[in-house]
PDB file of C-alpha atoms in Angstrom:
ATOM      1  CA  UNK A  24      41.506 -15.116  -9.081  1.00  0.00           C
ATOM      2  CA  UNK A  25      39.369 -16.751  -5.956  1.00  0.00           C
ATOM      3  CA  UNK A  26      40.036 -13.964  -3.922  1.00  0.00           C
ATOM      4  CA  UNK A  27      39.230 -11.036  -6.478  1.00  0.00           C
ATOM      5  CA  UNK A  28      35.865 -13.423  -6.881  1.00  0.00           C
ATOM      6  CA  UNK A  29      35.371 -13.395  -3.438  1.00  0.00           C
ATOM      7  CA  UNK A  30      36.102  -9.729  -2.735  1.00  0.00           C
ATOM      8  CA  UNK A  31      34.265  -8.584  -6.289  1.00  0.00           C
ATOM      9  CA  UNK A  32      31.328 -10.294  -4.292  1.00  0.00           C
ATOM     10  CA  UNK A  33      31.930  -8.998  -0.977  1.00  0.00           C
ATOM     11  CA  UNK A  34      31.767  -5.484  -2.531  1.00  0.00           C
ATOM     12  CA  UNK A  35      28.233  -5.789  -4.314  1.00  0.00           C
ATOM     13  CA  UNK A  36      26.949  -7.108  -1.058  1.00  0.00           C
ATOM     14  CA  UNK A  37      27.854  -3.929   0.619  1.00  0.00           C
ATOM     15  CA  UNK A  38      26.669  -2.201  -2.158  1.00  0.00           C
ATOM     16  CA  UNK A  39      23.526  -3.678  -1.729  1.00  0.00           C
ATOM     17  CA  UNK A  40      23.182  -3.345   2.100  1.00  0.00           C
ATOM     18  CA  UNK A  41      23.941   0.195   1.730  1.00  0.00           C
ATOM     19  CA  UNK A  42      20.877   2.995   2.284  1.00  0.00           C
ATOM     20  CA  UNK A  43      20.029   4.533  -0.945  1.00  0.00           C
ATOM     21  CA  UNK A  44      20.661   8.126  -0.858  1.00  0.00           C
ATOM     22  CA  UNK A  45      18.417  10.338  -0.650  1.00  0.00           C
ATOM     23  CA  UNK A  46      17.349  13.579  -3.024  1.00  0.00           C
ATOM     24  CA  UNK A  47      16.692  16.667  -1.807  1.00  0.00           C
ATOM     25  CA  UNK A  48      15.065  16.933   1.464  1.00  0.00           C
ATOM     26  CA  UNK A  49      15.458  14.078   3.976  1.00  0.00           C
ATOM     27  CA  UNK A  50      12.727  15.427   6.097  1.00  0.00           C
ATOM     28  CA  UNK A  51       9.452  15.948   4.088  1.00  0.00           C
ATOM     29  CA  UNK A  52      10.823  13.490   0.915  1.00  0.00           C
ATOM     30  CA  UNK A  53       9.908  16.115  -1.527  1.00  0.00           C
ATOM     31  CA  UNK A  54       6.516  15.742  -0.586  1.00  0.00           C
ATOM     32  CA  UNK A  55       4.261  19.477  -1.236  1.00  0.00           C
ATOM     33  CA  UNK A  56       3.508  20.747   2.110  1.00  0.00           C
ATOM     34  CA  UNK A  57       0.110  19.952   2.854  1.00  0.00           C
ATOM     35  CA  UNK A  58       0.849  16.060   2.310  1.00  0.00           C
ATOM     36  CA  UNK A  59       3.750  15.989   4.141  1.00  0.00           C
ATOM     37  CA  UNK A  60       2.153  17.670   7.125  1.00  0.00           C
ATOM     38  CA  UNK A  61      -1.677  15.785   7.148  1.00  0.00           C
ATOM     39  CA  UNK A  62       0.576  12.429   6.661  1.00  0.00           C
ATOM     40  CA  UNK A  63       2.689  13.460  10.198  1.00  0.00           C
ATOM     41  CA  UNK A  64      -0.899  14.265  11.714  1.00  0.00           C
ATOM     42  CA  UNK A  65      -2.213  11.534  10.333  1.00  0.00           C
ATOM     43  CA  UNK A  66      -3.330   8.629  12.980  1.00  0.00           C
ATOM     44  CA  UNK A  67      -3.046   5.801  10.520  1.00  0.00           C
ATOM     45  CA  UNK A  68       0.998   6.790   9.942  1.00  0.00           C
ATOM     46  CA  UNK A  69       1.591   7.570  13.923  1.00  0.00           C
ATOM     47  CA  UNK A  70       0.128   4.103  14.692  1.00  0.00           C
ATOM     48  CA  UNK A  71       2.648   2.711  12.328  1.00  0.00           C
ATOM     49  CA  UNK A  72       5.161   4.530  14.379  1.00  0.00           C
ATOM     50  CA  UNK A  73       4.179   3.653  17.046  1.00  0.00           C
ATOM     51  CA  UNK A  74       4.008   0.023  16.572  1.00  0.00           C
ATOM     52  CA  UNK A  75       8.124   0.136  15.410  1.00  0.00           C
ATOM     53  CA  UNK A  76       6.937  -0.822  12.088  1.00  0.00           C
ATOM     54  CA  UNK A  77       9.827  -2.380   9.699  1.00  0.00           C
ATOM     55  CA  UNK A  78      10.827  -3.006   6.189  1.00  0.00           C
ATOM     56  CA  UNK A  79       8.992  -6.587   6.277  1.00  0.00           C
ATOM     57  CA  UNK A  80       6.176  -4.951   8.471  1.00  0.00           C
ATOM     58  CA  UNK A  81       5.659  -2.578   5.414  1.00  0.00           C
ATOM     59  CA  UNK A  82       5.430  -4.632   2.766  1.00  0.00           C
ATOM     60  CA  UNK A  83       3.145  -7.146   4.314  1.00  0.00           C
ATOM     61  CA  UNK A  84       0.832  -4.249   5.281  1.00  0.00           C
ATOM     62  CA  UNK A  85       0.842  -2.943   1.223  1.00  0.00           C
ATOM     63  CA  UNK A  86       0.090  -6.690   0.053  1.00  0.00           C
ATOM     64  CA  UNK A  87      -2.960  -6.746   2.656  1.00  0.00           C
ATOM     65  CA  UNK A  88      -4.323  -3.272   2.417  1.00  0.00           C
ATOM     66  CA  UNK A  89      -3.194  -1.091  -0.722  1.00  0.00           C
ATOM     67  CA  UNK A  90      -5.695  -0.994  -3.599  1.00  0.00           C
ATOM     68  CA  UNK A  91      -5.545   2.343  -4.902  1.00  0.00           C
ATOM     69  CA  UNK A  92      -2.726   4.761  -5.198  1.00  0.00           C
ATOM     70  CA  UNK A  93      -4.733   7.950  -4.890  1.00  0.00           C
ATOM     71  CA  UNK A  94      -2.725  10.729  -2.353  1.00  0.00           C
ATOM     72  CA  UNK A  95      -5.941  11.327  -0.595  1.00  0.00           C
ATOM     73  CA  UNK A  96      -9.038   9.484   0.727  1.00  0.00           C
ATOM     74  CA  UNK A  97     -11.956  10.888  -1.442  1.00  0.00           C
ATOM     75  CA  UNK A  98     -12.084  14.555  -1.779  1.00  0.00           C
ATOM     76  CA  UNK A  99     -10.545  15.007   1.804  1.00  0.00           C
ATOM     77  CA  UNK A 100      -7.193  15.848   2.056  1.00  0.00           C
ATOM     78  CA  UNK A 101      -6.814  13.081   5.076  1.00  0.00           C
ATOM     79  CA  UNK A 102      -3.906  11.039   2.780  1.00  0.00           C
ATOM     80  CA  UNK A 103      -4.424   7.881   1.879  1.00  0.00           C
ATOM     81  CA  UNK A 104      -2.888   4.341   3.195  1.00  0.00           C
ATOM     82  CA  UNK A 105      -0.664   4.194   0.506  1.00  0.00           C
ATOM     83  CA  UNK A 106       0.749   7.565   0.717  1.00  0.00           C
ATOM     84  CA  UNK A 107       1.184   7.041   4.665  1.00  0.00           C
ATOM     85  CA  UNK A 108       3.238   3.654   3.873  1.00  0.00           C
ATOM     86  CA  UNK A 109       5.107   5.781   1.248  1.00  0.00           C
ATOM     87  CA  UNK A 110       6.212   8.296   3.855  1.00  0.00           C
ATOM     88  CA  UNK A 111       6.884   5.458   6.723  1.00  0.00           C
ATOM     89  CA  UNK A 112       9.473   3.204   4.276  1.00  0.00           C
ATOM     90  CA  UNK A 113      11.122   6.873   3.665  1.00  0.00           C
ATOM     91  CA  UNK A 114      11.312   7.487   7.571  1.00  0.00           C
ATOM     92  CA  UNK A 115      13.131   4.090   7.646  1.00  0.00           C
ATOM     93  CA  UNK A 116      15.372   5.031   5.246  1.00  0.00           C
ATOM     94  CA  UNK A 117      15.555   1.902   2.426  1.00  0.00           C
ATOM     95  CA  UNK A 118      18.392   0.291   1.579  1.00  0.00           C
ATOM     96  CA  UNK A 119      19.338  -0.344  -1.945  1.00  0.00           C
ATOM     97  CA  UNK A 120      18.602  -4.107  -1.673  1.00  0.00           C
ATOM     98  CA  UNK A 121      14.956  -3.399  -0.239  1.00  0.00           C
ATOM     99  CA  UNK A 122      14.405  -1.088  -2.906  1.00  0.00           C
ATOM    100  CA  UNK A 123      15.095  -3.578  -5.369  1.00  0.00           C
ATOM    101  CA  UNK A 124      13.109  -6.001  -3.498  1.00  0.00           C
ATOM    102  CA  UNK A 125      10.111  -4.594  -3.614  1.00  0.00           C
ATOM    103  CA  UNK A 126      10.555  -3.481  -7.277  1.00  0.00           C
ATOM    104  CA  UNK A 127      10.694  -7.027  -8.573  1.00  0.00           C
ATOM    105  CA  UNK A 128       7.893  -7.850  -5.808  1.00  0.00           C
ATOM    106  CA  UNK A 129       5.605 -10.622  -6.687  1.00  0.00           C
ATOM    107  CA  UNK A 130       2.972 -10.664  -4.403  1.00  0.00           C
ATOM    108  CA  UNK A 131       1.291  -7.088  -5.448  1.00  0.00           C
ATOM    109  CA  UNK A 132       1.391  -4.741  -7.971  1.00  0.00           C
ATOM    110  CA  UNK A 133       1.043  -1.909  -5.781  1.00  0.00           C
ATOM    111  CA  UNK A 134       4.185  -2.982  -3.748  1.00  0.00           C
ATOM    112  CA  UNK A 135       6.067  -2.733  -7.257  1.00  0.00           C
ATOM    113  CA  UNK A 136       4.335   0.804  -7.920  1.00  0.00           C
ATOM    114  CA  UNK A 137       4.976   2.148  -4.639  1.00  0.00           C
ATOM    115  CA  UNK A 138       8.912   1.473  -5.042  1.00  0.00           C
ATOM    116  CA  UNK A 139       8.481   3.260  -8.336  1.00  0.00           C
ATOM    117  CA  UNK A 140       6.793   6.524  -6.691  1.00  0.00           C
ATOM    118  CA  UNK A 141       9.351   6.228  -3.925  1.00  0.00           C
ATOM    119  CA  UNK A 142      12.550   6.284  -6.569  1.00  0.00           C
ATOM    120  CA  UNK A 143      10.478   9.227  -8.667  1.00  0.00           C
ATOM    121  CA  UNK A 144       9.894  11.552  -5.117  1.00  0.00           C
ATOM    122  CA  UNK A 145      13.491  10.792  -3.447  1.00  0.00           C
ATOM    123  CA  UNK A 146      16.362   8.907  -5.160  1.00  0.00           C
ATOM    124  CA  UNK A 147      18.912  11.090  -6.794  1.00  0.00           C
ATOM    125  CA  UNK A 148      18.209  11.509 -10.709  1.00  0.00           C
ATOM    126  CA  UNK A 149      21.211   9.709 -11.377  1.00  0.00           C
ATOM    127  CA  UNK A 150      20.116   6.573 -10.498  1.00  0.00           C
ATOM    128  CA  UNK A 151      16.102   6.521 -11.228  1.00  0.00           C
ATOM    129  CA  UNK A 152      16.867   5.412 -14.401  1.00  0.00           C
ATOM    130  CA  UNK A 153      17.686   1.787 -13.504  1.00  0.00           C
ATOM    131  CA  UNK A 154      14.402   0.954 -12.094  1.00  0.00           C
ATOM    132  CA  UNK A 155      12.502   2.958 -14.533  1.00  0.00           C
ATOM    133  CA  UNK A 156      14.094   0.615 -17.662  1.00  0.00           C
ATOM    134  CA  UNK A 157      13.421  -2.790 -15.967  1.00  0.00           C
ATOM    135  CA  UNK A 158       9.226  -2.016 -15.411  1.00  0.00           C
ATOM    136  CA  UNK A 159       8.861  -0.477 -18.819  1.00  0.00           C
ATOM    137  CA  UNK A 160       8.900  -3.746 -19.660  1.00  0.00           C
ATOM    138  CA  UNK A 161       6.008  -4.968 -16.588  1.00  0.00           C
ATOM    139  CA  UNK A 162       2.673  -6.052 -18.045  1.00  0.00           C
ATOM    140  CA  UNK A 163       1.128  -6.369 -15.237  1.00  0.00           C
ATOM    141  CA  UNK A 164      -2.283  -4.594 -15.227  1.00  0.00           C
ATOM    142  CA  UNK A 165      -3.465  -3.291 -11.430  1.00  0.00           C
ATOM    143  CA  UNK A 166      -5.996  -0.120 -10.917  1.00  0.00           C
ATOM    144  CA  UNK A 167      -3.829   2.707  -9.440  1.00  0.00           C
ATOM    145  CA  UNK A 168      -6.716   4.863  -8.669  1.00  0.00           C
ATOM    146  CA  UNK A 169      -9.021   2.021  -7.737  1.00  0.00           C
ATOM    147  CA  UNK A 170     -11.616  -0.143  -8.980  1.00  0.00           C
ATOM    148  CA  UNK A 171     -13.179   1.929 -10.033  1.00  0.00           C
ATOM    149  CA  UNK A 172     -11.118   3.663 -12.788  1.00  0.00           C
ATOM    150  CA  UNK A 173      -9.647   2.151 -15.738  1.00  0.00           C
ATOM    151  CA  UNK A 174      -6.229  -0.590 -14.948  1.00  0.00           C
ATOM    152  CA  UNK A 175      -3.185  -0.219 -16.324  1.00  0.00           C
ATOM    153  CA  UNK A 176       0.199  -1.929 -16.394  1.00  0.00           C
ATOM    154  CA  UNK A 177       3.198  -1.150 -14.870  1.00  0.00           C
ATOM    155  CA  UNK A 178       4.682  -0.132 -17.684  1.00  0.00           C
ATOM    156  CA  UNK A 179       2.214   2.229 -18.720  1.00  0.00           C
ATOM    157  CA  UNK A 180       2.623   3.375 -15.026  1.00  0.00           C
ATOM    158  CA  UNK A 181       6.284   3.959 -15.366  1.00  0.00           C
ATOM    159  CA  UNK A 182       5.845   6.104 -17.929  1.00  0.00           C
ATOM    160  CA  UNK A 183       3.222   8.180 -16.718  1.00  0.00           C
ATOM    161  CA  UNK A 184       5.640   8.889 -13.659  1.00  0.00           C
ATOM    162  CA  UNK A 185       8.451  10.279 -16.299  1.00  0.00           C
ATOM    163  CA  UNK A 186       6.076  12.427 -18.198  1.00  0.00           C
ATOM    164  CA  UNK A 187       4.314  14.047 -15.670  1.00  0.00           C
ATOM    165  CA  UNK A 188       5.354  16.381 -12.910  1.00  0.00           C
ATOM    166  CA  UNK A 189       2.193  16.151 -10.925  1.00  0.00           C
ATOM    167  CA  UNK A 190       0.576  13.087  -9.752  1.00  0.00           C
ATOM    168  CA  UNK A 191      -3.208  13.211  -9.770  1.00  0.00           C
ATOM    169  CA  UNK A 192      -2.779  17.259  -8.509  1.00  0.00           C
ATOM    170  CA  UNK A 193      -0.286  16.509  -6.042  1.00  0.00           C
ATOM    171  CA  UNK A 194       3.566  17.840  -7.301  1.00  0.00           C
ATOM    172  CA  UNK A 195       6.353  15.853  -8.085  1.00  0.00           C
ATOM    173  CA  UNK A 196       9.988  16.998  -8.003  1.00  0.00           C
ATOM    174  CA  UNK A 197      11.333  18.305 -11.372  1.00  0.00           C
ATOM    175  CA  UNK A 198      13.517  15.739 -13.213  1.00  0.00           C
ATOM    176  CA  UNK A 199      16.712  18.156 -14.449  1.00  0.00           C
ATOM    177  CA  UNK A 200      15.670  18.778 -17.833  1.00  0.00           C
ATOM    178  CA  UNK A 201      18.052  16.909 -19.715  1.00  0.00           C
ATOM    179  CA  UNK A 202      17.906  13.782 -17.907  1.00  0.00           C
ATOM    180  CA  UNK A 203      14.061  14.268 -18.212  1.00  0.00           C
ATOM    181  CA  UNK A 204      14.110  14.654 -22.148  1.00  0.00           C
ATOM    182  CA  UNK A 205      16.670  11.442 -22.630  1.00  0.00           C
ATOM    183  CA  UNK A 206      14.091   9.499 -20.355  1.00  0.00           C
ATOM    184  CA  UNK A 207      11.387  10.964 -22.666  1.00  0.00           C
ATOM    185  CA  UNK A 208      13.063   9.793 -25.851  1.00  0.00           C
ATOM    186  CA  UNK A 209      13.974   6.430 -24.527  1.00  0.00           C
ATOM    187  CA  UNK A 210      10.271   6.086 -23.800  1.00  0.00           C
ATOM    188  CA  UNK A 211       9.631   6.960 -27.181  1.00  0.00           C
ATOM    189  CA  UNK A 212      11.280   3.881 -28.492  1.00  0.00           C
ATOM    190  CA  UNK A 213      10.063   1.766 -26.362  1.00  0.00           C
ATOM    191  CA  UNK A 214       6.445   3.029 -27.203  1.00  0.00           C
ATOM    192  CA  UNK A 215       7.714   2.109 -30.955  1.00  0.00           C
ATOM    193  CA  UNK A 216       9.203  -1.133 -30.794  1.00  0.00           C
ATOM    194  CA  UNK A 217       8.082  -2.460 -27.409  1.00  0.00           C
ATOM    195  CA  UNK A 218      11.690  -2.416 -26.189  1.00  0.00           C
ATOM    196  CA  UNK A 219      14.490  -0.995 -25.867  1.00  0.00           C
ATOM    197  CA  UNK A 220      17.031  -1.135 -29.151  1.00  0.00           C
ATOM    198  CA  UNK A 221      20.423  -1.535 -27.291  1.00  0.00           C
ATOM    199  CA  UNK A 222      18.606  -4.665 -25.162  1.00  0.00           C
ATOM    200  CA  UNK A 223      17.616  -7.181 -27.980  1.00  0.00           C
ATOM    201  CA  UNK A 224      14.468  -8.951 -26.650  1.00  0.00           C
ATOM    202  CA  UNK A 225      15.769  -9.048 -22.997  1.00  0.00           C
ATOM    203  CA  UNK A 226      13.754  -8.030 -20.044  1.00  0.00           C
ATOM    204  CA  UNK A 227      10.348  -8.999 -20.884  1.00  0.00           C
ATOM    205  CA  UNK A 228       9.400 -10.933 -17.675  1.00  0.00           C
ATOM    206  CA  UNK A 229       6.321  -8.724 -16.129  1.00  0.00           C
ATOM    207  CA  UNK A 230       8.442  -7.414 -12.548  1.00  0.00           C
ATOM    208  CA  UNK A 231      11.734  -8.602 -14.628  1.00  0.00           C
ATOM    209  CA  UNK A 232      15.272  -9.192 -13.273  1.00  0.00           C
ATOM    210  CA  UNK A 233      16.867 -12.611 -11.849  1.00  0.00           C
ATOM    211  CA  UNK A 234      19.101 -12.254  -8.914  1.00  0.00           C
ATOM    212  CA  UNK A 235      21.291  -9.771 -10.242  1.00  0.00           C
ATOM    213  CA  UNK A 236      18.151  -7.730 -11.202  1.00  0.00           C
ATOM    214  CA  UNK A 237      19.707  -3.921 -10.775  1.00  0.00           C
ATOM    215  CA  UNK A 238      23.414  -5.258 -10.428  1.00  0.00           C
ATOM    216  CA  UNK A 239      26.560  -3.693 -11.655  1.00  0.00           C
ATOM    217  CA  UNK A 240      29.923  -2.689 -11.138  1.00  0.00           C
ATOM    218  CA  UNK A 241      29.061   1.089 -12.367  1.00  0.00           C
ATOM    219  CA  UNK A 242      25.835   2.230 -10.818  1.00  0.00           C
ATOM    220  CA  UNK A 243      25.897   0.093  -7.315  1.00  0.00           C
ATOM    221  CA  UNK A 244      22.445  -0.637  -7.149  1.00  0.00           C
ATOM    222  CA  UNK A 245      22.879  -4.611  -6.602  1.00  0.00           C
ATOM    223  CA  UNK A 246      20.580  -7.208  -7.085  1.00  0.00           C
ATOM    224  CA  UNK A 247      19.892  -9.976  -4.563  1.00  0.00           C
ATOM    225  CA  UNK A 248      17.346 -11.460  -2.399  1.00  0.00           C
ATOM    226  CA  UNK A 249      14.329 -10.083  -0.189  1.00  0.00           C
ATOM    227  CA  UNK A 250      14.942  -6.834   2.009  1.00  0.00           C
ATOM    228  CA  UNK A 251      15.276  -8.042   5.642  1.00  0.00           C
ATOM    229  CA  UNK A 252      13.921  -6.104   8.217  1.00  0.00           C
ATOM    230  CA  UNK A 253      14.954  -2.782  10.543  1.00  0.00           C
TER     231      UNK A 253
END
């Protein structure tokens, strides 16, 4: 029994060490054109190139810098900071254990948001889910298209992301339709009851999850610690 313990464990580190595969195009992450090209041009994302910019490098740079979540600066279509950082973690290709990690991040909101748009734009349908379940259940309230618009929570963010296939004009890969209208139905409940009916009253800790937050034999995602760099 030790051993199966020890190899059961062994496994689900892997797992979790593992880069999360990636939807669809592994050049331009399902970005629509015109991002994906101004973000390449942009100098902001080449400096962060340039510099060898990590996984740690990344998130520290969110936490100091990220207040909004708008694609573009103003009415420009120069893309914003955020959107740059999006593209640069992508580049770097996440693993499923940084992924996690900055889902259950507690230093900013907008580090927890940004994992969110990443899993929306790039990881395969099959395994959104997981991540979208755990912040339904986030009340933390943060201003995703700045100060000077309305906040809202995670949650409420979450949601949005599942509902809509653009995101403030800028287009969003098509969830296949009926994963898209079991997401929409499950959202429905939660709307109703504030949870989900096949969780009991679990899960209602703002970024939510312990260590095994995303763990499980079926789906591979792991939980664990912090992402570690390169």
């Amino acid at each position: 029994a030790p051993v199966a313990a020890e190899s059961a464990a062994a496994a689900a580190e892997r797992r979790r060490s593992e880069k999360m595969p990636i939807w669809r195009s592994k050049e331009t992450m399902n970005l629509p054109t015109v991002m994906y090209e101004n973000i390449r041009r942009s100098a902001y994302f080449l400096n962060l190139v340039d510099t060898g910019t990590i996984y740690d490098d990344l998130v520290d740079e969110v936490c100091k810098e990220v207040r909004s979540l708008e694609p573009w600066v103003g009415n420009t279509r120069n893309p914003s900071t955020a959107w740059c950082l999006l593209y640069r973690f992508f580049t770097i290709r996440l693993t499923i254990r940084q992924i996690n990690a900055m889902a259950r991040n507690r230093q900013s909101p907008f580090v927890r948001a940004l994992a969110l748009l990443y899993v929306r734009l790039c990881v395969p349908p099959e395994r959104q889910w997981h991540y979208y379940k755990r912040s339904m259940n986030d009340d933390t309230e943060f201003r995703p298209r700045g100060k000077e618009h309305p906040a809202m929570t995670i949650g409420s963010y979450t949601k949005e992301l599942i509902r809509q296939n653009k995101y403030l004009k800028v287009m969003l890969p098509r969830i296949p339709v009926l994963l898209q209208k079991e997401w929409l139905s499950r959202i429905d409940e939660h709307d109703k009851y504030g949870r989900f009916l096949d969780e009991g009253e679990e899960g209602s800790d703002g970024a939510g999850g312990g260590d095994d937050y995303y763990d499980g034999e079926d789906d591979g995602y792991g939980g664990g610690g912090g992402g570690g760099g390169g």
